[in-house]
Tab-separated table of C-alpha atoms and ligand atoms in Angstrom:
chain	number	residue	atom	x	y	z
A	51	GLY	CA	-19.294	15.317	12.631
A	52	VAL	CA	-17.181	13.722	9.956
A	53	LYS	CA	-18.511	11.398	7.261
A	54	ILE	CA	-16.181	8.627	6.110
A	55	VAL	CA	-16.793	6.483	3.029
A	56	THR	CA	-14.656	3.358	2.611
A	57	ILE	CA	-14.579	1.681	-0.781
A	58	GLY	CA	-13.679	-1.997	-0.583
A	59	GLY	CA	-15.403	-2.096	2.806
A	60	GLY	CA	-15.558	-5.915	2.685
A	61	SER	CA	-11.775	-6.092	3.223
A	62	SER	CA	-10.560	-8.047	6.242
A	63	TYR	CA	-8.661	-4.858	7.184
A	64	THR	CA	-11.891	-2.980	8.015
A	65	PRO	CA	-11.659	-3.816	11.774
A	66	GLU	CA	-8.129	-2.378	11.757
A	67	LEU	CA	-9.523	0.845	10.339
A	68	MET	CA	-12.389	0.944	12.877
A	69	GLU	CA	-9.936	0.452	15.737
A	70	GLY	CA	-7.883	3.406	14.473
A	71	PHE	CA	-10.947	5.669	14.309
A	72	ILE	CA	-12.184	4.613	17.760
A	73	LYS	CA	-8.743	5.353	19.244
A	74	ARG	CA	-8.757	8.857	17.726
A	75	TYR	CA	-12.412	9.763	18.237
A	76	ASP	CA	-11.586	12.729	20.490
A	77	GLU	CA	-9.653	14.500	17.733
A	78	LEU	CA	-11.724	13.109	14.852
A	79	PRO	CA	-15.416	13.088	15.808
A	80	ILE	CA	-16.997	10.737	13.280
A	81	ARG	CA	-20.700	10.936	12.585
A	82	GLU	CA	-21.166	8.089	10.158
A	83	ILE	CA	-19.186	5.506	8.224
A	84	TRP	CA	-20.262	4.019	4.912
A	85	LEU	CA	-18.684	0.752	3.810
A	86	CYS	CA	-19.098	0.197	0.052
A	87	ASP	CA	-18.408	-2.938	-1.900
A	88	ILE	CA	-19.699	-4.680	-5.020
A	89	GLU	CA	-21.781	-7.793	-5.716
A	90	GLU	CA	-18.663	-10.027	-5.693
A	91	GLY	CA	-17.840	-8.911	-2.146
A	92	LYS	CA	-21.386	-8.828	-0.782
A	93	GLU	CA	-20.980	-11.664	1.687
A	94	LYS	CA	-17.670	-10.304	3.029
A	95	LEU	CA	-19.205	-6.839	3.373
A	96	GLU	CA	-22.105	-8.144	5.403
A	97	ILE	CA	-19.906	-10.133	7.781
A	98	VAL	CA	-17.241	-7.501	8.348
A	99	GLY	CA	-19.820	-4.694	8.335
A	100	LYS	CA	-21.669	-6.230	11.280
A	101	MET	CA	-18.335	-6.747	13.019
A	102	ALA	CA	-17.490	-3.053	12.455
A	103	GLN	CA	-20.811	-1.964	13.986
A	104	ARG	CA	-20.183	-4.179	17.043
A	105	MET	CA	-16.797	-2.503	17.528
A	106	TRP	CA	-18.485	0.934	17.646
A	107	ASP	CA	-21.292	-0.384	19.876
A	108	ALA	CA	-18.658	-1.621	22.313
A	109	SER	CA	-17.026	1.845	22.316
A	110	PRO	CA	-18.358	4.909	24.149
A	111	TYR	CA	-19.276	6.534	20.810
A	112	ASP	CA	-22.491	6.563	18.876
A	113	VAL	CA	-21.463	5.882	15.277
A	114	LYS	CA	-23.579	4.157	12.669
A	115	VAL	CA	-21.922	1.925	10.063
A	116	HIS	CA	-23.899	1.857	6.801
A	117	LEU	CA	-23.381	-0.892	4.220
A	118	THR	CA	-24.033	-0.479	0.496
A	119	LEU	CA	-23.237	-2.022	-2.880
A	120	ASP	CA	-23.833	1.348	-4.538
A	121	ARG	CA	-21.065	3.850	-3.881
A	122	ARG	CA	-23.155	6.675	-5.382
A	123	GLU	CA	-25.544	6.225	-2.485
A	124	ALA	CA	-22.664	6.605	-0.031
A	125	LEU	CA	-20.599	9.449	-1.491
A	126	PRO	CA	-22.865	12.519	-1.128
A	127	GLY	CA	-21.510	14.754	1.650
A	128	ALA	CA	-18.440	12.606	2.347
A	129	ASP	CA	-15.509	14.359	4.014
A	130	PHE	CA	-13.038	11.520	3.477
A	131	VAL	CA	-13.172	8.676	1.000
A	132	THR	CA	-10.786	5.866	1.784
A	133	THR	CA	-10.037	3.153	-0.774
A	134	GLN	CA	-8.997	-0.409	0.087
A	135	PHE	CA	-10.444	-2.428	-2.776
A	136	ARG	CA	-8.987	-5.322	-4.758
A	137	VAL	CA	-10.317	-5.658	-8.302
A	138	GLY	CA	-10.883	-9.381	-8.935
A	139	LEU	CA	-10.265	-10.251	-5.266
A	140	LEU	CA	-7.590	-12.731	-4.212
A	141	ASN	CA	-8.177	-14.971	-7.244
A	142	ALA	CA	-6.824	-12.207	-9.468
A	143	ARG	CA	-3.827	-11.754	-7.192
A	144	ILE	CA	-3.055	-15.465	-7.357
A	145	LYS	CA	-3.003	-15.256	-11.171
A	146	ASP	CA	-0.640	-12.254	-10.932
A	147	GLU	CA	1.674	-14.426	-8.860
A	148	ARG	CA	1.349	-17.829	-10.512
A	149	ILE	CA	1.611	-16.859	-14.173
A	150	PRO	CA	4.990	-15.087	-13.864
A	151	PHE	CA	6.344	-17.845	-11.572
A	152	SER	CA	5.314	-20.446	-14.144
A	153	TYR	CA	7.836	-18.751	-16.475
A	154	GLY	CA	10.482	-18.495	-13.751
A	155	MET	CA	9.949	-14.787	-13.020
A	156	LEU	CA	8.784	-13.058	-9.853
A	157	GLY	CA	5.063	-13.176	-9.115
A	158	GLN	CA	4.290	-10.549	-6.467
A	159	GLU	CA	1.422	-8.252	-5.572
A	160	THR	CA	3.157	-4.902	-6.211
A	161	ASN	CA	6.437	-5.810	-7.976
A	162	GLY	CA	7.177	-7.170	-11.439
A	163	ALA	CA	4.431	-8.384	-13.781
A	164	GLY	CA	1.877	-8.876	-10.972
A	165	GLY	CA	2.196	-5.317	-9.681
A	166	MET	CA	1.875	-3.899	-13.196
A	167	PHE	CA	-1.284	-5.923	-13.877
A	168	LYS	CA	-2.797	-4.976	-10.526
A	169	ALA	CA	-2.343	-1.362	-11.647
A	170	LEU	CA	-4.008	-2.081	-15.014
A	171	ARG	CA	-7.074	-3.511	-13.255
A	172	THR	CA	-7.239	-0.830	-10.582
A	173	ILE	CA	-6.600	2.444	-12.386
A	174	PRO	CA	-9.860	2.447	-14.451
A	175	VAL	CA	-11.833	1.822	-11.248
A	176	ILE	CA	-10.110	4.542	-9.213
A	177	LEU	CA	-10.638	7.023	-12.079
A	178	SER	CA	-14.358	6.231	-12.132
A	179	ILE	CA	-14.478	6.769	-8.345
A	180	VAL	CA	-12.844	10.175	-8.855
A	181	GLU	CA	-15.485	11.077	-11.454
A	182	ASP	CA	-18.224	10.215	-8.916
A	183	MET	CA	-16.454	12.284	-6.259
A	184	LYS	CA	-16.286	15.337	-8.576
A	185	GLU	CA	-20.051	15.145	-8.828
A	186	LEU	CA	-21.132	13.946	-5.356
A	187	CYS	CA	-18.504	15.133	-2.843
A	188	PRO	CA	-16.248	17.673	-4.558
A	189	ASP	CA	-14.672	18.800	-1.263
A	190	ALA	CA	-13.703	15.347	-0.007
A	191	TRP	CA	-10.184	13.988	0.395
A	192	LEU	CA	-9.304	10.703	-1.236
A	193	ILE	CA	-7.072	8.578	1.038
A	194	ASN	CA	-5.814	5.693	-1.087
A	195	PHE	CA	-4.501	2.402	0.280
A	196	THR	CA	-5.285	0.314	-2.818
A	197	ASN	CA	-2.145	-1.170	-4.344
A	198	PRO	CA	0.021	-0.477	-6.169
A	199	SER	CA	-0.513	2.560	-3.962
A	200	GLY	CA	2.049	4.812	-5.683
A	201	MET	CA	0.809	4.239	-9.237
A	202	VAL	CA	-2.861	4.341	-8.250
A	203	THR	CA	-2.361	7.661	-6.402
A	204	GLU	CA	-0.327	9.153	-9.245
A	205	SER	CA	-3.066	8.225	-11.736
A	206	VAL	CA	-5.628	10.080	-9.622
A	207	MET	CA	-3.551	13.265	-9.837
A	208	LYS	CA	-2.363	12.909	-13.408
A	209	TYR	CA	-5.335	11.400	-15.251
A	210	GLY	CA	-8.146	12.111	-12.758
A	211	LYS	CA	-6.962	15.722	-12.312
A	212	TRP	CA	-7.769	15.385	-8.613
A	213	ASP	CA	-5.166	16.810	-6.244
A	214	LYS	CA	-6.943	16.164	-2.943
A	215	VAL	CA	-5.439	12.726	-2.721
A	216	ILE	CA	-2.950	11.074	-0.426
A	217	GLY	CA	-1.485	7.597	-0.934
A	218	LEU	CA	-0.613	5.392	2.019
A	219	CYS	CA	1.451	2.391	2.956
A	220	ASN	CA	2.158	0.735	6.271
A	221	VAL	CA	5.843	0.022	5.557
A	222	PRO	CA	7.221	3.329	6.960
A	223	VAL	CA	4.984	2.954	10.041
A	224	GLY	CA	6.470	-0.479	10.777
A	225	ALA	CA	10.027	0.831	10.383
A	226	MET	CA	9.449	3.806	12.687
A	227	MET	CA	7.790	1.552	15.237
A	228	ASP	CA	10.592	-1.009	15.550
A	229	GLU	CA	13.875	0.681	14.584
A	230	PRO	CA	14.213	3.177	17.456
A	231	LYS	CA	14.423	0.391	20.088
A	232	THR	CA	17.305	-1.224	18.165
A	233	ILE	CA	19.493	1.739	19.133
A	234	GLY	CA	17.973	2.292	22.557
A	235	LYS	CA	15.807	5.261	21.565
A	236	THR	CA	12.135	6.113	21.314
A	237	LEU	CA	10.507	7.484	18.169
A	238	ASP	CA	9.921	10.918	19.684
A	239	GLN	CA	13.696	11.322	20.183
A	240	LEU	CA	14.388	10.711	16.508
A	241	THR	CA	13.824	12.571	13.242
A	242	TYR	CA	13.071	10.382	10.232
A	243	LYS	CA	13.520	11.502	6.609
A	244	PHE	CA	12.042	9.234	3.947
A	245	ALA	CA	12.237	9.663	0.177
A	246	GLY	CA	11.599	7.626	-2.947
A	247	LEU	CA	8.559	5.811	-4.312
A	248	ASN	CA	5.971	3.526	-2.771
A	249	HIS	CA	7.677	0.227	-1.894
A	250	PHE	CA	10.892	1.810	-3.192
A	251	HIS	CA	11.992	4.422	-0.660
A	252	TRP	CA	14.982	4.890	1.586
A	253	HIS	CA	15.344	6.728	4.853
A	254	LYS	CA	17.825	8.495	7.082
A	255	VAL	CA	17.527	8.960	10.814
A	256	PHE	CA	18.851	11.650	13.207
A	257	ASP	CA	18.861	11.781	17.018
A	258	GLU	CA	17.632	14.530	19.326
A	259	HIS	CA	20.988	16.336	19.062
A	260	GLY	CA	20.836	16.323	15.270
A	261	HIS	CA	23.478	13.606	14.911
A	262	GLU	CA	22.846	11.135	12.144
A	263	VAL	CA	22.207	7.610	13.488
A	264	THR	CA	21.485	5.884	10.165
A	265	LYS	CA	24.650	3.774	10.397
A	266	ASP	CA	23.818	2.711	13.977
A	267	ILE	CA	20.479	1.359	12.736
A	268	ILE	CA	22.178	-0.338	9.778
A	269	ASN	CA	24.579	-2.035	12.219
A	270	ALA	CA	21.637	-3.108	14.426
A	271	MET	CA	20.066	-4.821	11.392
A	272	TYR	CA	22.901	-7.351	11.512
A	273	GLU	CA	22.392	-8.141	15.198
A	274	GLY	CA	19.166	-9.976	14.446
A	275	LYS	CA	16.884	-7.230	15.777
A	276	ASP	CA	13.286	-6.768	14.622
A	277	MET	CA	13.278	-3.988	12.029
A	278	GLY	CA	9.512	-3.866	11.421
A	279	ILE	CA	9.554	-5.658	8.062
A	280	PRO	CA	5.984	-6.570	6.945
A	281	ALA	CA	4.886	-10.181	7.463
A	282	ASN	CA	4.670	-10.847	3.713
A	283	ILE	CA	8.340	-10.144	2.901
A	284	HIS	CA	10.882	-12.941	3.230
A	285	ASP	CA	13.736	-11.526	5.284
A	286	ILE	CA	16.886	-12.028	3.197
A	287	PRO	CA	19.591	-9.700	4.585
A	288	PHE	CA	20.872	-6.846	2.467
A	289	PHE	CA	24.606	-6.681	1.742
A	290	LYS	CA	26.043	-4.687	4.623
A	291	GLU	CA	28.812	-3.053	2.601
A	292	GLN	CA	26.182	-1.728	0.201
A	293	LEU	CA	24.062	-0.162	2.954
A	294	LEU	CA	27.060	1.391	4.690
A	295	ARG	CA	28.152	2.964	1.408
A	296	MET	CA	24.613	4.142	0.700
A	297	ASN	CA	24.194	5.483	4.211
A	298	MET	CA	20.456	5.070	3.890
A	299	ILE	CA	18.092	2.353	5.074
A	300	PRO	CA	16.239	0.747	2.172
A	301	CYS	CA	12.605	-0.267	2.602
A	302	GLY	CA	11.696	-3.928	2.994
A	303	TYR	CA	10.707	-4.210	-0.675
A	304	HIS	CA	14.198	-3.277	-1.906
A	305	ARG	CA	15.083	-6.921	-1.278
A	306	TYR	CA	13.284	-7.774	-4.517
A	307	TYR	CA	15.879	-5.640	-6.330
A	308	TYR	CA	19.068	-5.778	-4.227
A	309	ARG	CA	18.766	-9.543	-3.597
A	310	GLU	CA	16.702	-10.372	-6.680
A	311	GLU	CA	18.304	-13.775	-7.147
A	312	GLU	CA	17.492	-15.015	-3.634
A	313	MET	CA	14.026	-13.458	-3.457
A	314	LEU	CA	13.071	-15.059	-6.775
A	315	ALA	CA	14.453	-18.425	-5.661
A	316	HIS	CA	12.455	-18.232	-2.406
A	317	GLY	CA	9.263	-17.277	-4.236
A	318	LEU	CA	9.717	-20.109	-6.743
A	319	LYS	CA	10.356	-22.599	-3.947
A	320	GLU	CA	7.041	-21.676	-2.281
A	321	TYR	CA	5.211	-21.649	-5.635
A	322	ASN	CA	6.490	-25.166	-6.405
A	323	ASP	CA	5.638	-26.564	-2.971
A	324	PRO	CA	2.023	-27.764	-3.030
A	325	ASN	CA	1.848	-27.344	0.770
A	326	VAL	CA	2.822	-23.672	0.635
A	327	GLY	CA	1.912	-21.891	-2.606
A	328	THR	CA	2.191	-18.211	-3.438
A	329	ARG	CA	1.578	-15.472	-0.893
A	330	GLY	CA	-1.937	-14.950	-2.277
A	331	GLN	CA	-2.701	-18.625	-1.708
A	332	GLN	CA	-1.353	-18.399	1.843
A	333	VAL	CA	-3.354	-15.259	2.522
A	334	GLN	CA	-6.552	-16.939	1.270
A	335	GLN	CA	-6.285	-19.289	4.251
A	336	THR	CA	-5.741	-16.408	6.713
A	337	GLU	CA	-8.639	-14.499	5.199
A	338	HIS	CA	-10.900	-17.528	5.618
A	339	GLU	CA	-9.895	-17.834	9.289
A	340	LEU	CA	-10.478	-14.113	9.843
A	341	PHE	CA	-13.975	-14.171	8.359
A	342	GLU	CA	-14.870	-17.191	10.504
A	343	LEU	CA	-13.883	-15.107	13.523
A	344	TYR	CA	-15.751	-12.024	12.291
A	345	LYS	CA	-18.940	-14.112	12.098
A	346	ASP	CA	-18.885	-14.576	15.886
A	347	PRO	CA	-21.585	-12.223	17.249
A	348	ASN	CA	-19.597	-11.843	20.486
A	349	LEU	CA	-16.423	-10.586	18.813
A	350	ASP	CA	-16.235	-6.805	19.139
A	351	HIS	CA	-12.508	-6.021	18.805
A	352	LYS	CA	-9.814	-6.606	16.182
A	353	PRO	CA	-8.498	-10.192	16.503
A	354	GLU	CA	-4.797	-11.027	16.870
A	355	GLN	CA	-4.845	-13.100	13.706
A	356	LEU	CA	-5.022	-9.975	11.533
A	357	ALA	CA	-1.319	-9.467	12.345
A	358	LYS	CA	-0.555	-12.365	9.964
A	359	ARG	CA	-1.403	-10.027	7.094
A	360	GLY	CA	1.246	-7.720	5.661
A	361	GLY	CA	-0.833	-4.593	6.215
A	362	ALA	CA	-0.420	-4.428	10.006
A	363	HIS	CA	-0.611	-0.835	11.370
A	364	TYR	CA	-2.536	0.315	8.288
A	365	SER	CA	-4.875	2.301	10.515
A	366	ASP	CA	-2.014	4.232	12.076
A	367	ALA	CA	-1.226	5.636	8.637
A	368	ALA	CA	-4.832	6.109	7.491
A	369	CYS	CA	-6.494	7.423	10.635
A	370	GLU	CA	-3.549	9.641	11.589
A	371	THR	CA	-3.548	11.173	8.104
A	372	ILE	CA	-7.272	11.887	8.269
A	373	ALA	CA	-7.058	13.281	11.813
A	374	SER	CA	-4.118	15.497	10.767
A	375	ILE	CA	-5.986	16.924	7.789
A	376	TYR	CA	-9.141	17.442	9.855
A	377	ALA	CA	-7.416	19.134	12.810
A	378	ASN	CA	-4.558	20.699	10.823
A	379	LYS	CA	-2.095	18.857	13.076
A	380	LEU	CA	0.948	19.066	10.773
A	381	SER	CA	2.059	15.594	11.921
A	382	HIS	CA	5.011	13.935	10.208
A	383	ILE	CA	3.609	11.117	8.072
A	384	VAL	CA	5.210	9.313	5.130
A	385	VAL	CA	2.785	9.559	2.248
A	386	THR	CA	2.542	9.434	-1.511
A	387	THR	CA	1.993	12.974	-2.765
A	388	LYS	CA	3.060	15.344	-5.541
A	389	ASN	CA	6.863	15.698	-5.536
A	390	ASN	CA	7.114	19.501	-5.864
A	391	GLY	CA	10.898	19.272	-5.695
A	392	ALA	CA	11.257	17.153	-2.555
A	393	VAL	CA	13.173	14.603	-4.666
A	394	PRO	CA	14.906	16.840	-7.232
A	395	ASP	CA	16.029	13.846	-9.314
A	396	LEU	CA	12.383	13.214	-10.271
A	397	PRO	CA	9.877	15.443	-12.131
A	398	VAL	CA	8.165	18.076	-9.991
A	399	ASP	CA	4.668	16.830	-10.877
A	400	CYS	CA	5.155	13.099	-10.323
A	401	ALA	CA	4.126	11.176	-7.209
A	402	VAL	CA	6.744	10.335	-4.603
A	403	GLU	CA	6.557	8.688	-1.202
A	404	VAL	CA	8.187	11.097	1.197
A	405	SER	CA	8.205	12.449	4.723
A	406	SER	CA	5.549	15.162	4.833
A	407	TYR	CA	3.735	17.405	7.242
A	408	ILE	CA	0.028	16.727	6.973
A	409	GLY	CA	-2.458	19.531	7.589
A	410	SER	CA	-5.706	20.997	6.345
A	411	THR	CA	-4.235	21.712	2.898
A	412	GLY	CA	-2.930	18.158	2.580
A	413	ALA	CA	0.688	17.006	2.407
A	414	ARG	CA	3.640	19.365	2.536
A	415	PRO	CA	6.548	17.196	1.371
A	416	ILE	CA	9.858	17.808	3.107
A	417	ALA	CA	12.843	18.434	0.837
A	418	PHE	CA	15.154	15.403	0.827
A	419	GLY	CA	17.737	16.625	-1.668
A	420	PRO	CA	19.541	14.912	-4.549
A	421	LEU	CA	20.375	11.209	-4.499
A	422	GLU	CA	23.699	9.660	-5.365
A	423	PRO	CA	24.102	8.008	-8.782
A	424	ALA	CA	23.168	4.463	-7.720
A	425	GLU	CA	19.873	5.438	-6.086
A	426	ARG	CA	19.158	8.123	-8.672
A	427	GLY	CA	19.470	5.517	-11.412
A	428	TRP	CA	17.146	3.091	-9.674
A	429	VAL	CA	14.468	5.586	-8.760
A	430	GLN	CA	14.372	7.173	-12.218
A	431	CYS	CA	14.060	3.756	-13.833
A	432	MET	CA	11.266	2.744	-11.450
A	433	LYS	CA	9.368	6.024	-11.856
A	434	ASN	CA	9.488	5.842	-15.640
A	435	MET	CA	8.328	2.218	-15.511
A	436	GLU	CA	5.390	3.388	-13.375
A	437	LEU	CA	4.546	6.184	-15.831
A	438	CYS	CA	4.471	3.648	-18.717
A	439	VAL	CA	2.176	1.348	-16.732
A	440	GLU	CA	-0.229	4.200	-15.866
A	441	GLU	CA	-0.346	5.376	-19.463
A	442	ALA	CA	-1.055	1.815	-20.628
A	443	ALA	CA	-3.787	1.500	-17.969
A	444	VAL	CA	-5.536	4.544	-19.429
A	445	THR	CA	-4.965	4.028	-23.160
A	446	GLY	CA	-4.983	0.213	-23.305
A	447	ASP	CA	-2.032	0.429	-25.694
A	448	TYR	CA	-0.190	-2.880	-26.058
A	449	GLY	CA	3.111	-1.297	-27.088
A	450	THR	CA	3.135	1.009	-24.064
A	451	LEU	CA	2.595	-1.956	-21.754
A	452	LEU	CA	5.375	-3.836	-23.491
A	453	GLN	CA	7.662	-0.837	-22.868
A	454	ALA	CA	6.756	-1.052	-19.156
A	455	PHE	CA	7.507	-4.786	-19.106
A	456	ILE	CA	10.845	-4.315	-20.799
A	457	ILE	CA	11.986	-1.507	-18.486
A	458	ASN	CA	10.789	-3.270	-15.290
A	459	PRO	CA	13.875	-4.614	-13.463
A	460	GLN	CA	12.006	-7.760	-12.364
A	461	ILE	CA	11.403	-8.811	-15.953
A	462	VAL	CA	13.955	-10.612	-18.115
A	463	ALA	CA	13.077	-8.934	-21.408
A	464	GLY	CA	12.392	-11.256	-24.327
A	465	THR	CA	9.971	-13.853	-25.625
A	466	LYS	CA	9.017	-15.155	-22.180
A	467	ALA	CA	8.190	-11.650	-20.967
A	468	LYS	CA	5.829	-11.135	-23.870
A	469	ARG	CA	4.201	-14.504	-23.190
A	470	ILE	CA	3.674	-13.624	-19.520
A	471	MET	CA	2.081	-10.369	-20.625
A	472	ASP	CA	-0.180	-12.072	-23.159
A	473	GLU	CA	-1.226	-14.721	-20.683
A	474	LEU	CA	-2.045	-12.146	-18.016
A	475	LEU	CA	-4.026	-10.080	-20.527
A	476	ILE	CA	-6.175	-13.146	-21.206
A	477	ALA	CA	-6.415	-14.259	-17.563
A	478	HIS	CA	-7.643	-10.827	-16.449
A	479	LYS	CA	-9.694	-9.954	-19.553
A	480	LYS	CA	-12.868	-9.411	-17.520
A	481	TYR	CA	-11.168	-6.670	-15.461
A	482	LEU	CA	-9.294	-4.978	-18.323
A	483	PRO	CA	-11.965	-3.159	-20.360
A	484	GLN	CA	-9.298	-0.796	-21.773
A	485	PHE	CA	-7.435	-3.579	-23.636
B	605	LIG	P1	-9.721	-7.976	-0.559
B	605	LIG	O1	-9.434	-9.024	-1.566
B	605	LIG	O2	-10.328	-8.357	0.735
B	605	LIG	O3	-10.625	-6.873	-1.288
B	605	LIG	C1	-11.282	-5.868	-0.528
B	605	LIG	C2	-12.666	-5.644	-1.092
B	605	LIG	O4	-12.622	-4.909	-2.306
B	605	LIG	C3	-13.423	-6.934	-1.410
B	605	LIG	O5	-14.487	-7.102	-0.496
B	605	LIG	C4	-13.875	-6.721	-2.840
B	605	LIG	O6	-15.152	-7.223	-3.118
B	605	LIG	C5	-13.803	-5.222	-2.982
B	605	LIG	N1	-13.848	-4.708	-4.344
B	605	LIG	C6	-13.325	-5.236	-5.460
B	605	LIG	N2	-13.588	-4.461	-6.520
B	605	LIG	C7	-14.276	-3.381	-6.047
B	605	LIG	C8	-14.835	-2.212	-6.650
B	605	LIG	N3	-14.764	-1.987	-7.963
B	605	LIG	N4	-15.466	-1.330	-5.862
B	605	LIG	C9	-15.603	-1.550	-4.547
B	605	LIG	N5	-15.104	-2.635	-3.916
B	605	LIG	C10	-14.441	-3.534	-4.663
B	605	LIG	O7	-8.391	-7.140	-0.346
B	605	LIG	P2	-7.431	-6.910	0.903
B	605	LIG	O8	-6.474	-8.015	0.951
B	605	LIG	O9	-8.214	-6.559	2.101
B	605	LIG	O10	-6.665	-5.645	0.394
B	605	LIG	C11	-7.372	-4.494	-0.010
B	605	LIG	C12	-6.470	-3.567	-0.782
B	605	LIG	O11	-5.532	-2.959	0.075
B	605	LIG	C13	-5.673	-4.239	-1.906
B	605	LIG	O12	-5.622	-3.414	-3.034
B	605	LIG	C14	-4.314	-4.392	-1.272
B	605	LIG	O13	-3.284	-4.454	-2.204
B	605	LIG	C15	-4.244	-3.130	-0.475
B	605	LIG	N6	-3.242	-3.131	0.597
B	605	LIG	C16	-2.437	-2.048	0.639
B	605	LIG	C17	-1.462	-1.953	1.591
B	605	LIG	C18	-0.570	-0.732	1.583
B	605	LIG	O14	0.456	-0.722	2.196
B	605	LIG	N7	-0.950	0.317	0.889
B	605	LIG	C19	-1.318	-2.968	2.553
B	605	LIG	C20	-2.175	-4.078	2.493
B	605	LIG	C21	-3.152	-4.147	1.502
B	606	LIG	C1	2.401	-4.776	3.214
B	606	LIG	C2	2.421	-3.748	2.147
B	606	LIG	C3	1.299	-3.861	1.233
B	606	LIG	C4	1.350	-5.259	0.718
B	606	LIG	C5	0.774	-6.069	1.815
B	606	LIG	C6	0.657	-7.529	1.518
B	606	LIG	O1	3.648	-5.261	3.104
B	606	LIG	O2	2.752	-2.487	2.589
B	606	LIG	O3	1.326	-2.845	0.304
B	606	LIG	O4	0.827	-5.474	-0.499
B	606	LIG	O5	1.404	-5.810	3.046
B	606	LIG	O6	0.124	-8.231	2.589
B	606	LIG	P1	-0.530	-9.652	2.411
B	606	LIG	O7	-0.775	-10.127	3.800
B	606	LIG	O8	-1.794	-9.410	1.640
B	606	LIG	O9	0.430	-10.484	1.652
B	607	LIG	MN1	2.432	-1.009	1.012
B	608	LIG	MN1	14.640	-6.051	-17.633
């Protein structure tokens, strides 16, 4: 049987993950699951851990869920280590959002200043997890969900020197779930080709005869159809002329770049409204409601309310990836992996989020081919911003971080940017040992 270790086990997403494993038990026979957390998350771990065990007890399968605050107790003999932790919990996220907004710039979990600081807090932790894995479970796969998923996964490869890693996001799953219906098709009739970076990828779609249907889906976007955009992204429409020229479908997060003005205005409006607040503040309420539900000793399945979180369908990405590695299924999954030429406009050894076939040797990225100047310019800028952030996360070098801030398209470079950076460095001091 398979041993799974989940780091950040106290997450409210754990029931989503359990549901995915229960659904796939026939192809992925799990023996034991270890949920690991830390002192700060102890109470959450205990509540959601009991809930996870009830889900297995209500299933036909005999799986034991172990809880621990010591990951070194959990890791020995692991086959798959999944990561879903949040350094500093939601309070840290709220600082990532509120401090930039207080200067009139975007505060968001994976974009702009907030996303860069989430990387600075997370990368040292993921690298220490990798060191433990080298010692305690050198054959295991690391399946990373922790945001910013692209930068965190790239750091594992580049600085952790660990190649058995796959980065995940639910955004492509949502798109592939909802888009086919908008043109009267089912997913199995279509071929999807994704390429780019995490939260910064585009895709093209082809029908069962090989005809490209990308433009049909773009047209459907303007008929008010549900395109599978995550719950956390405010749905400002893209400019249609831009998409038709591009002939690719941007991911939901491209709104922060292509409609920067409106997305910033919307974020600032919520930030300034004491009854709304930032997304992190909104999510705090949902999380509280979820944990109240998880405390109910009669609840043994994932509650509806989890769909209010942006990470819906997370388990379809995570559990399908693990099952595909385990059973060498070669399923098409969109993952963050080493480029190896799939996106020739980016370095061969950097991380990209691309359509891949997933099997026992990991991800085999599918060649996408060169991008046109507009997208090439964007993706090269974003990748080099990410590389600066990762380097700063490892070295703690102030100038390198400033370079990242200045190149980041969400930042208006200047005095205010430097103040945001300084304020975030102080606010997160406890979680930034490298600075
Ligand atoms: P959360 O605030 O519930 O945190 C999850 C757990 O991580 C907490 O119980 C916390 O105590 C624990 N934790 C913190 N530091 C830790 C450490 N050093 N070691 C072990 N555990 C630690 O977070 P959440 O809202 O459930 O999200 C979890 C993570 O998943 C976040 O990083 C979030 O950004 C990410 N996420 C990713 C996607 C995606 O598409 N990839 C989607 C949704 C959420
Ligand atoms: C999805 C993304 C995640 C993101 C999350 C936020 O959109 O793919 O990477 O960070 O949801 O969800 P939340 O409910 O925490 O705002
Ligand atoms: Mn994501
Ligand atoms: Mn700038």
